CSV table of C-alpha atoms and ligand atoms in Angstrom, one decimal:
chain,number,residue,atom,x,y,z
V,254,MET,CA,-154.0,-22.9,115.1
V,255,LYS,CA,-156.4,-23.2,118.0
V,256,ILE,CA,-154.2,-22.2,120.9
V,257,GLY,CA,-155.0,-22.4,124.8
V,258,ILE,CA,-153.4,-19.7,126.9
V,259,VAL,CA,-153.0,-20.0,130.5
V,260,CYS,CA,-151.7,-17.0,132.7
V,261,TYR,CA,-152.3,-14.8,135.6
V,262,PRO,CA,-154.9,-12.3,134.8
V,263,THR,CA,-153.5,-9.5,137.0
V,264,PHE,CA,-151.3,-6.6,136.0
V,265,GLY,CA,-148.1,-8.5,136.6
V,266,GLY,CA,-145.8,-8.7,133.5
V,267,SER,CA,-146.3,-12.4,132.7
V,268,GLY,CA,-150.1,-11.8,132.4
V,269,VAL,CA,-149.5,-8.8,130.2
V,270,VAL,CA,-147.3,-10.4,127.8
V,271,ALA,CA,-149.6,-13.6,127.8
V,272,THR,CA,-152.6,-11.4,126.8
V,273,GLU,CA,-150.7,-9.3,124.2
V,274,LEU,CA,-149.4,-12.4,122.6
V,275,GLY,CA,-152.8,-14.1,122.4
V,276,LEU,CA,-154.3,-10.8,121.0
V,277,GLU,CA,-151.6,-10.5,118.4
V,278,LEU,CA,-151.9,-14.2,117.5
V,279,SER,CA,-155.7,-13.8,117.1
V,280,LYS,CA,-154.9,-11.0,114.5
V,281,ARG,CA,-152.8,-13.3,112.6
V,282,GLY,CA,-155.6,-15.8,112.2
V,283,HIS,CA,-155.3,-18.0,115.2
V,284,GLU,CA,-158.2,-19.0,117.4
V,285,ILE,CA,-157.2,-18.2,121.0
V,286,HIS,CA,-158.7,-19.4,124.2
V,287,PHE,CA,-157.6,-17.6,127.5
V,288,ILE,CA,-158.1,-19.9,130.5
V,289,THR,CA,-157.8,-18.3,133.8
V,290,TYR,CA,-159.6,-17.3,137.0
V,291,ASN,CA,-160.4,-13.8,135.9
V,292,GLN,CA,-160.6,-12.0,132.7
V,293,PRO,CA,-157.0,-10.7,132.0
V,294,VAL,CA,-156.8,-7.1,132.6
V,295,ARG,CA,-155.4,-6.2,129.2
V,296,LEU,CA,-158.1,-8.3,127.6
V,297,GLU,CA,-160.6,-5.7,126.9
V,298,LEU,CA,-162.2,-6.9,123.6
V,299,LEU,CA,-163.3,-10.5,123.0
V,300,SER,CA,-164.3,-11.4,119.5
V,301,ASN,CA,-165.0,-14.4,117.4
V,302,ASN,CA,-161.4,-15.7,117.8
V,303,VAL,CA,-160.6,-14.5,121.2
V,304,HIS,CA,-162.2,-16.4,123.9
V,305,TYR,CA,-162.1,-16.3,127.8
V,306,HIS,CA,-162.9,-19.3,129.8
V,307,GLU,CA,-163.1,-18.8,133.6
V,308,VAL,CA,-161.7,-21.3,136.1
V,309,ASN,CA,-163.8,-21.5,139.2
V,310,VAL,CA,-162.7,-22.9,142.4
V,311,PRO,CA,-165.8,-23.8,144.5
V,312,GLU,CA,-165.2,-23.0,148.3
V,313,TYR,CA,-165.5,-26.0,150.5
V,314,PRO,CA,-165.0,-25.7,154.2
V,315,LEU,CA,-162.9,-28.9,154.4
V,316,PHE,CA,-160.1,-27.4,152.2
V,317,HIS,CA,-157.8,-25.1,154.0
V,318,TYR,CA,-156.3,-24.2,150.8
V,319,GLN,CA,-158.7,-24.3,147.7
V,320,PRO,CA,-157.3,-26.6,145.0
V,321,TYR,CA,-156.7,-24.2,142.1
V,322,GLU,CA,-154.4,-26.7,140.1
V,323,LEU,CA,-157.1,-29.3,140.1
V,324,ALA,CA,-159.8,-26.9,139.0
V,325,LEU,CA,-157.5,-25.5,136.3
V,326,SER,CA,-156.4,-28.9,135.0
V,327,SER,CA,-160.1,-30.1,134.7
V,328,LYS,CA,-161.3,-26.8,133.0
V,329,LEU,CA,-158.2,-27.4,130.6
V,330,VAL,CA,-159.3,-31.0,129.8
V,331,ASP,CA,-162.9,-29.7,129.2
V,332,MET,CA,-161.8,-26.7,127.0
V,333,VAL,CA,-159.4,-28.8,125.0
V,334,LYS,CA,-162.2,-31.4,124.1
V,335,LEU,CA,-165.1,-28.7,123.6
V,336,HIS,CA,-163.0,-26.2,121.4
V,337,LYS,CA,-160.4,-28.8,119.9
V,338,ILE,CA,-157.5,-26.7,121.1
V,339,GLU,CA,-154.4,-28.0,119.5
V,340,ILE,CA,-151.6,-26.6,121.9
V,341,LEU,CA,-151.4,-25.2,125.4
V,342,HIS,CA,-149.2,-22.2,125.9
V,343,VAL,CA,-148.8,-21.7,129.8
V,344,HIS,CA,-147.0,-18.7,131.2
V,345,TYR,CA,-145.6,-18.7,134.7
V,346,ALA,CA,-144.5,-22.2,135.7
V,347,ILE,CA,-146.4,-22.3,139.1
V,348,PRO,CA,-148.9,-23.8,138.9
V,349,HIS,CA,-149.7,-23.7,135.3
V,350,ALA,CA,-147.1,-25.9,133.9
V,351,TYR,CA,-148.0,-28.5,136.6
V,352,ALA,CA,-151.8,-28.3,135.9
V,353,ALA,CA,-151.3,-28.4,132.2
V,354,TYR,CA,-149.2,-31.6,132.5
V,355,MET,CA,-152.0,-33.3,134.4
V,356,ALA,CA,-154.6,-32.1,131.9
V,357,LYS,CA,-152.2,-33.6,129.2
V,358,LYS,CA,-152.1,-36.9,131.0
V,359,MET,CA,-155.9,-37.1,131.5
V,360,LEU,CA,-156.6,-36.4,127.8
V,361,GLU,CA,-154.1,-38.9,126.7
V,362,GLU,CA,-156.4,-41.4,128.3
V,363,GLU,CA,-158.9,-40.5,126.0
V,364,GLY,CA,-156.4,-40.8,122.9
V,365,ILE,CA,-156.3,-36.8,122.7
V,366,TYR,CA,-152.8,-35.5,122.5
V,367,VAL,CA,-152.1,-31.7,123.3
V,368,PRO,CA,-148.5,-30.6,123.6
V,369,ILE,CA,-147.6,-27.9,126.2
V,370,VAL,CA,-145.3,-24.9,125.8
V,371,THR,CA,-144.2,-23.4,128.9
V,372,THR,CA,-142.9,-19.8,129.2
V,373,LEU,CA,-140.9,-18.9,132.3
V,374,HIS,CA,-141.2,-15.3,133.3
V,375,GLY,CA,-138.8,-14.8,136.3
V,376,THR,CA,-140.1,-14.9,139.9
V,377,ASP,CA,-141.4,-18.5,139.0
V,378,ILE,CA,-137.7,-19.4,138.8
V,379,THR,CA,-135.8,-16.9,140.7
V,380,LEU,CA,-138.0,-16.2,143.6
V,381,VAL,CA,-140.7,-18.7,144.2
V,382,GLY,CA,-139.9,-21.7,142.0
V,383,SER,CA,-136.6,-22.4,143.5
V,384,HIS,CA,-138.0,-22.6,147.0
V,385,PRO,CA,-137.4,-26.1,148.4
V,386,PHE,CA,-141.3,-26.4,148.8
V,387,TYR,CA,-141.9,-26.1,145.2
V,388,LYS,CA,-138.6,-27.1,143.5
V,389,PRO,CA,-139.3,-30.8,142.7
V,390,ALA,CA,-142.7,-29.9,141.2
V,391,VAL,CA,-141.5,-27.0,139.1
V,392,THR,CA,-138.4,-29.1,137.9
V,393,PHE,CA,-140.9,-31.9,136.9
V,394,SER,CA,-143.1,-29.7,135.1
V,395,ILE,CA,-140.4,-27.9,133.2
V,396,ASN,CA,-138.9,-31.1,132.1
V,397,LYS,CA,-142.3,-32.6,131.1
V,398,SER,CA,-143.1,-29.6,128.9
V,399,ASP,CA,-142.8,-30.1,125.2
V,400,ALA,CA,-141.3,-26.9,124.7
V,401,VAL,CA,-139.7,-24.3,127.2
V,402,THR,CA,-138.9,-20.7,126.6
V,403,THR,CA,-137.6,-17.9,128.9
V,404,VAL,CA,-138.0,-14.2,128.3
V,405,SER,CA,-134.3,-13.4,128.5
V,406,LYS,CA,-130.9,-15.2,128.1
V,407,SER,CA,-130.2,-14.4,131.8
V,408,LEU,CA,-133.3,-16.2,132.8
V,409,LYS,CA,-132.4,-19.2,130.7
V,410,ASP,CA,-129.0,-19.2,132.7
V,411,ASP,CA,-130.7,-18.9,136.0
V,412,THR,CA,-133.1,-21.8,135.1
V,413,LEU,CA,-130.2,-24.0,134.2
V,414,ARG,CA,-128.3,-23.0,137.3
V,415,LEU,CA,-131.2,-23.5,139.8
V,416,PHE,CA,-132.9,-26.5,138.4
V,417,ASP,CA,-131.8,-29.9,136.9
V,418,ILE,CA,-133.2,-29.3,133.5
V,419,LYS,CA,-133.3,-32.0,130.8
V,420,ASN,CA,-135.1,-30.1,128.2
V,421,ASP,CA,-133.9,-27.4,125.8
V,422,ILE,CA,-134.8,-23.9,126.5
V,423,THR,CA,-135.3,-21.3,123.8
V,424,VAL,CA,-135.0,-17.6,124.6
V,425,VAL,CA,-137.9,-15.5,123.2
V,426,PRO,CA,-137.7,-12.0,124.6
V,427,ASN,CA,-140.7,-10.0,125.6
V,428,PHE,CA,-142.2,-7.8,123.0
V,429,ILE,CA,-144.0,-4.4,122.5
V,430,ASP,CA,-146.7,-3.2,120.3
V,431,LEU,CA,-144.9,-0.1,119.1
V,432,VAL,CA,-148.0,1.6,117.6
V,433,LYS,CA,-149.7,1.7,121.0
V,434,TYR,CA,-146.6,3.7,122.4
V,435,ASN,CA,-146.1,5.8,119.4
V,436,HIS,CA,-149.4,7.3,120.2
V,437,GLY,CA,-148.6,10.6,118.8
V,438,PHE,CA,-150.7,12.4,121.6
V,439,THR,CA,-150.2,16.0,120.8
V,440,ASP,CA,-151.3,16.8,124.3
V,441,CYS,CA,-150.3,14.4,126.9
V,442,GLN,CA,-152.2,16.4,129.6
V,443,ARG,CA,-148.8,16.9,131.0
V,444,GLY,CA,-149.9,20.2,132.5
V,445,MET,CA,-152.3,18.2,134.9
V,446,MET,CA,-149.4,16.5,136.4
V,447,ALA,CA,-146.6,19.0,136.6
V,448,LYS,CA,-145.6,22.6,135.9
V,449,ASP,CA,-143.6,23.1,132.5
V,450,ASP,CA,-140.3,23.5,134.3
V,451,GLU,CA,-140.8,20.4,136.3
V,452,LYS,CA,-139.3,17.2,135.1
V,453,ILE,CA,-141.4,14.2,135.4
V,454,ILE,CA,-139.9,10.8,136.7
V,455,THR,CA,-141.9,7.4,136.6
V,456,HIS,CA,-141.9,4.1,138.2
V,457,ILE,CA,-144.3,1.5,137.4
V,458,SER,CA,-144.3,-1.9,139.3
V,459,ASN,CA,-146.3,-4.1,141.6
V,460,LEU,CA,-144.7,-2.4,144.5
V,461,ARG,CA,-143.2,-5.5,145.9
V,462,PRO,CA,-139.9,-5.6,147.9
V,463,VAL,CA,-138.1,-7.1,144.8
V,464,LYS,CA,-138.8,-3.8,143.0
V,465,ARG,CA,-136.8,-1.7,145.7
V,466,VAL,CA,-139.4,1.2,145.7
V,467,GLN,CA,-137.7,2.8,148.6
V,468,ASP,CA,-134.7,3.3,146.1
V,469,VAL,CA,-136.9,5.0,143.8
V,470,ILE,CA,-137.9,7.3,146.4
V,471,LYS,CA,-134.4,8.0,147.5
V,472,ILE,CA,-133.2,8.6,143.9
V,473,PHE,CA,-136.1,10.9,143.4
V,474,TYR,CA,-135.3,12.7,146.5
V,475,ASN,CA,-131.7,13.3,145.1
V,476,ILE,CA,-133.1,14.6,141.8
V,477,GLN,CA,-135.7,17.1,143.3
V,478,LYS,CA,-132.8,18.6,145.3
V,479,GLU,CA,-131.1,19.7,142.0
V,480,MET,CA,-134.1,20.6,139.9
V,481,PRO,CA,-138.0,21.0,140.1
V,482,ALA,CA,-139.5,17.4,139.5
V,483,LYS,CA,-142.4,15.3,140.3
V,484,LEU,CA,-142.5,11.3,140.7
V,485,MET,CA,-145.3,9.4,139.1
V,486,LEU,CA,-145.7,6.1,141.1
V,487,VAL,CA,-147.9,3.7,139.2
V,488,GLY,CA,-149.1,0.3,140.6
V,489,GLU,CA,-150.4,-1.2,144.0
V,490,GLY,CA,-148.6,-3.7,146.4
V,491,PRO,CA,-147.2,-4.4,149.8
V,492,GLU,CA,-144.7,-1.5,149.8
V,493,ARG,CA,-147.2,1.2,149.2
V,494,GLU,CA,-147.7,2.3,152.8
V,495,LYS,CA,-144.1,2.2,153.6
V,496,VAL,CA,-143.5,4.4,150.6
V,497,GLU,CA,-146.0,6.8,151.5
V,498,TYR,CA,-144.5,7.1,155.1
V,499,HIS,CA,-141.1,7.5,153.5
V,500,CYS,CA,-142.2,10.2,151.2
V,501,GLN,CA,-143.8,12.1,154.1
V,502,GLN,CA,-140.6,11.7,156.1
V,503,LEU,CA,-138.5,13.3,153.5
V,504,GLY,CA,-141.0,16.0,153.0
V,505,ILE,CA,-141.6,15.1,149.3
V,506,PHE,CA,-145.1,13.8,149.7
V,507,ASP,CA,-146.6,16.8,147.6
V,508,LYS,CA,-144.2,16.0,144.7
V,509,VAL,CA,-145.3,12.4,144.5
V,510,ILE,CA,-148.5,11.3,142.5
V,511,PHE,CA,-149.9,7.8,143.5
V,512,PHE,CA,-151.8,6.4,140.5
V,513,GLY,CA,-152.5,2.9,141.8
V,514,ARG,CA,-153.4,0.4,139.2
V,515,SER,CA,-153.7,1.9,135.8
V,516,ASN,CA,-154.6,0.7,132.3
V,517,GLU,CA,-153.4,3.9,130.9
V,518,ILE,CA,-149.7,3.3,131.2
V,519,ASP,CA,-149.0,4.7,127.6
V,520,LYS,CA,-150.6,8.0,128.5
V,521,ILE,CA,-148.6,8.2,131.7
V,522,LEU,CA,-145.3,7.4,130.0
V,523,CYS,CA,-146.2,9.9,127.3
V,524,PHE,CA,-145.3,12.7,129.4
V,525,SER,CA,-142.5,11.2,131.3
V,526,ASP,CA,-138.9,12.4,131.2
V,527,LEU,CA,-137.1,9.4,132.9
V,528,PHE,CA,-138.1,6.0,134.3
V,529,LEU,CA,-136.6,4.3,137.3
V,530,LEU,CA,-136.3,0.5,137.7
V,531,PRO,CA,-133.8,-0.3,140.6
V,532,SER,CA,-135.1,-3.9,141.1
V,533,GLU,CA,-133.3,-6.6,143.2
V,534,THR,CA,-133.9,-9.1,140.5
V,535,GLU,CA,-135.7,-8.6,137.1
V,536,SER,CA,-135.7,-11.3,134.4
V,537,PHE,CA,-136.5,-8.9,131.6
V,538,GLY,CA,-138.2,-5.6,132.8
V,539,LEU,CA,-141.2,-5.3,130.7
V,540,ALA,CA,-142.0,-1.9,132.3
V,541,ALA,CA,-138.5,-0.5,131.2
V,542,LEU,CA,-139.3,-1.7,127.7
V,543,GLU,CA,-142.7,0.1,127.7
V,544,ALA,CA,-141.1,3.3,128.8
V,545,MET,CA,-138.4,2.9,126.2
V,546,ALA,CA,-141.0,2.5,123.5
V,547,SER,CA,-142.7,5.7,124.7
V,548,GLY,CA,-139.2,7.5,124.3
V,549,VAL,CA,-138.4,7.5,127.9
V,550,PRO,CA,-134.8,6.8,129.0
V,551,VAL,CA,-134.2,4.2,131.9
V,552,ILE,CA,-132.3,4.4,135.0
V,553,SER,CA,-131.9,0.9,136.3
V,554,SER,CA,-130.1,-1.8,138.2
V,555,ASN,CA,-127.8,-4.1,136.2
V,556,THR,CA,-129.6,-7.4,137.4
V,557,GLY,CA,-130.9,-10.3,135.6
V,558,GLY,CA,-132.1,-9.5,132.1
V,559,ILE,CA,-132.3,-5.7,132.4
V,560,PRO,CA,-128.9,-5.3,130.5
V,561,GLU,CA,-130.7,-7.2,127.4
V,562,VAL,CA,-133.2,-4.4,127.3
V,563,ASN,CA,-131.7,-1.2,128.7
V,564,VAL,CA,-128.4,-0.5,127.1
V,565,HIS,CA,-126.1,1.3,129.2
V,566,GLY,CA,-125.0,5.0,128.1
V,567,VAL,CA,-127.4,4.5,125.0
V,568,SER,CA,-131.1,4.2,126.4
V,569,GLY,CA,-130.3,4.8,129.8
V,570,TYR,CA,-127.8,3.9,132.5
V,571,LEU,CA,-127.4,0.7,134.6
V,572,SER,CA,-125.8,0.5,138.1
V,573,ASN,CA,-125.2,-2.0,140.8
V,574,VAL,CA,-128.4,-3.0,142.8
V,575,GLY,CA,-128.8,-0.6,145.7
V,576,ASP,CA,-126.2,2.1,144.4
V,577,ILE,CA,-128.3,5.1,144.8
V,578,ASP,CA,-125.6,7.6,144.5
V,579,ASP,CA,-124.6,6.1,141.0
V,580,MET,CA,-128.4,6.0,140.0
V,581,SER,CA,-129.0,9.6,141.1
V,582,LYS,CA,-126.0,10.9,139.5
V,583,ASN,CA,-126.8,9.3,136.2
V,584,ALA,CA,-130.4,10.5,136.3
V,585,ILE,CA,-129.4,14.1,137.1
V,586,SER,CA,-126.9,13.9,134.2
V,587,ILE,CA,-129.5,13.0,131.8
V,588,LEU,CA,-132.2,15.4,133.1
V,589,LYS,CA,-129.9,18.6,133.5
V,590,ASP,CA,-128.8,18.5,129.8
V,591,PRO,CA,-131.6,19.1,127.3
V,592,LYS,CA,-129.5,18.0,124.3
V,593,LYS,CA,-128.5,14.7,126.2
V,594,LEU,CA,-131.9,14.1,127.5
V,595,GLU,CA,-133.2,14.4,123.8
V,596,THR,CA,-130.5,12.1,122.4
V,597,PHE,CA,-131.4,9.4,125.2
V,598,LYS,CA,-135.1,9.8,124.4
V,599,ASN,CA,-134.3,9.1,120.8
V,600,ASN,CA,-132.0,6.1,121.6
V,601,ALA,CA,-134.6,4.6,124.0
V,602,ARG,CA,-137.2,4.7,121.3
V,603,LEU,CA,-134.7,3.1,118.7
V,604,GLU,CA,-133.6,0.4,121.1
V,605,SER,CA,-137.2,-0.6,121.6
V,606,LEU,CA,-137.5,-1.4,118.1
V,607,ASN,CA,-135.6,-4.7,118.7
V,608,PHE,CA,-138.6,-6.0,120.6
V,609,ASP,CA,-141.3,-5.1,117.9
V,610,LEU,CA,-143.9,-7.6,118.4
V,611,HIS,CA,-144.0,-8.3,114.7
V,612,LYS,CA,-140.5,-9.7,115.0
V,613,ILE,CA,-141.1,-11.7,118.3
V,614,VAL,CA,-144.6,-13.1,117.9
V,615,PRO,CA,-143.5,-15.3,114.8
V,616,LEU,CA,-140.9,-16.8,116.9
V,617,TYR,CA,-143.7,-18.3,119.2
V,618,GLU,CA,-145.6,-19.4,116.1
V,619,ALA,CA,-142.6,-21.3,114.9
V,620,ILE,CA,-142.3,-22.9,118.4
V,621,TYR,CA,-146.0,-24.0,118.1
V,622,GLN,CA,-145.5,-25.4,114.7
V,623,ASP,CA,-142.2,-27.1,115.5
V,624,THR,CA,-143.8,-28.6,118.7
V,625,LEU,CA,-146.8,-29.9,116.9
V,626,SER,CA,-145.0,-31.4,114.1
V,627,LYS,CA,-142.6,-33.2,116.7
V,628,CYS,CA,-145.6,-34.5,118.5
V,629,MET,CA,-147.4,-35.7,115.4
V,630,ALA,CA,-144.1,-37.7,114.5
V,631,LEU,CA,-144.2,-39.6,117.7
B,919,GMT,O1,-142.4,-8.1,137.8
B,919,GMT,C1,-143.0,-8.7,138.4
B,919,GMT,O2,-142.8,-9.0,139.7
B,919,GMT,C2,-144.3,-9.6,137.8
B,919,GMT,C3,-143.7,-10.7,137.2
B,919,GMT,C4,-144.8,-11.6,136.5
B,919,GMT,O3,-144.5,-12.7,136.4
B,919,GMT,O4,-145.8,-11.1,136.1
B,919,GMT,O5,-142.9,-10.2,136.1
B,919,GMT,C5,-141.8,-11.0,135.6
B,919,GMT,O6,-142.3,-11.3,134.3
B,919,GMT,C6,-142.1,-10.2,133.5
B,919,GMT,C7,-142.7,-10.5,132.0
B,919,GMT,O7,-141.9,-11.6,131.6
B,919,GMT,C8,-140.7,-9.6,133.3
B,919,GMT,O8,-140.7,-8.4,132.6
B,919,GMT,C9,-140.3,-9.2,134.8
B,919,GMT,O9,-139.0,-8.9,134.7
B,919,GMT,C10,-140.4,-10.4,135.7
B,919,GMT,N1,-140.2,-10.0,137.0
B,919,GMT,C11,-139.2,-10.4,137.6
B,919,GMT,O10,-138.3,-11.2,137.4
B,919,GMT,C12,-139.2,-9.8,139.0
């Protein structure tokens, strides 16, 4: 199949999933066209069946806001025609599903029919999409998609609760390339980060308020009172300065390593003992899955889709959002007991097998086939 993928090209989970999906589909013989405003960060290798088409939005002084949706829908029309793209898979409803629908309508005028698969990722529903300013357009574009998927059952429930949805929604969980995370690094270069007796705690996110990074700091503060430990903070975002200040106030600044954005998540997770994800809302928690695939147990909140990934008492522990004491107690109980730590590490790796990309990517292929056949029949 010739598949157009629209996504955010940044470090956010939706862009990562879209990119990994496109790369795997290309390995399975499909021709993939990424259409976005920058080359996706995890798209390092273009090949004869992986293409990237950049959406440019020319600056014009009259526009207070540059019309990205317009540029994207025009680009989609051009690329569908030029490359004979058969299906468009858009990740994150805003504004991608809306722009794709406009492209579809423009193409129909020329007798070209291209169905749209929309994957909802989380904040497009729970935080941004349900805002009254966007809600009518988001509802419309979900209802006008030819197929709709969500990355967890919890997100499906949220979507049905928050919007008036007439379409069926299929849950297709996020997935992981286990080979990439079963790296078998013999030397993780752990020694560069921490002393042998120090436990390594990691948090990876876009450091937005929804991730509750201040809770990460508080939990780590409690851990390091009980045992030697270091915190690896990976990612960039609006909370970073506040977090740095908080670390200074608590006198733990020298125990926290700020990595910023990194393309070497697998290497960082390789030397981690525990992963913290105390988010306010999280439709899936891809970062937790990446940790588990690296054999790192997860201490998380029990919000949204996280319980579908992190299994309480098996791959880690779940607590109510903001319950720092419970999260700290759980973290310390795993870290203090070498046998328990080993068991949780193994369990985390085993649980991650449920999300093997070889199991999940065929589900998307089946949705494409099904959508195409239904559209042909019309
Ligand atoms: O985590 C973020 O804030 C980024 C956001 C995105 O759209 O890139 O992540 C969402 O999609 C990820 C991939 O499906 C999910 O793993 C995250 O749980 C989800 N984030 C939230 O729901 C807050």
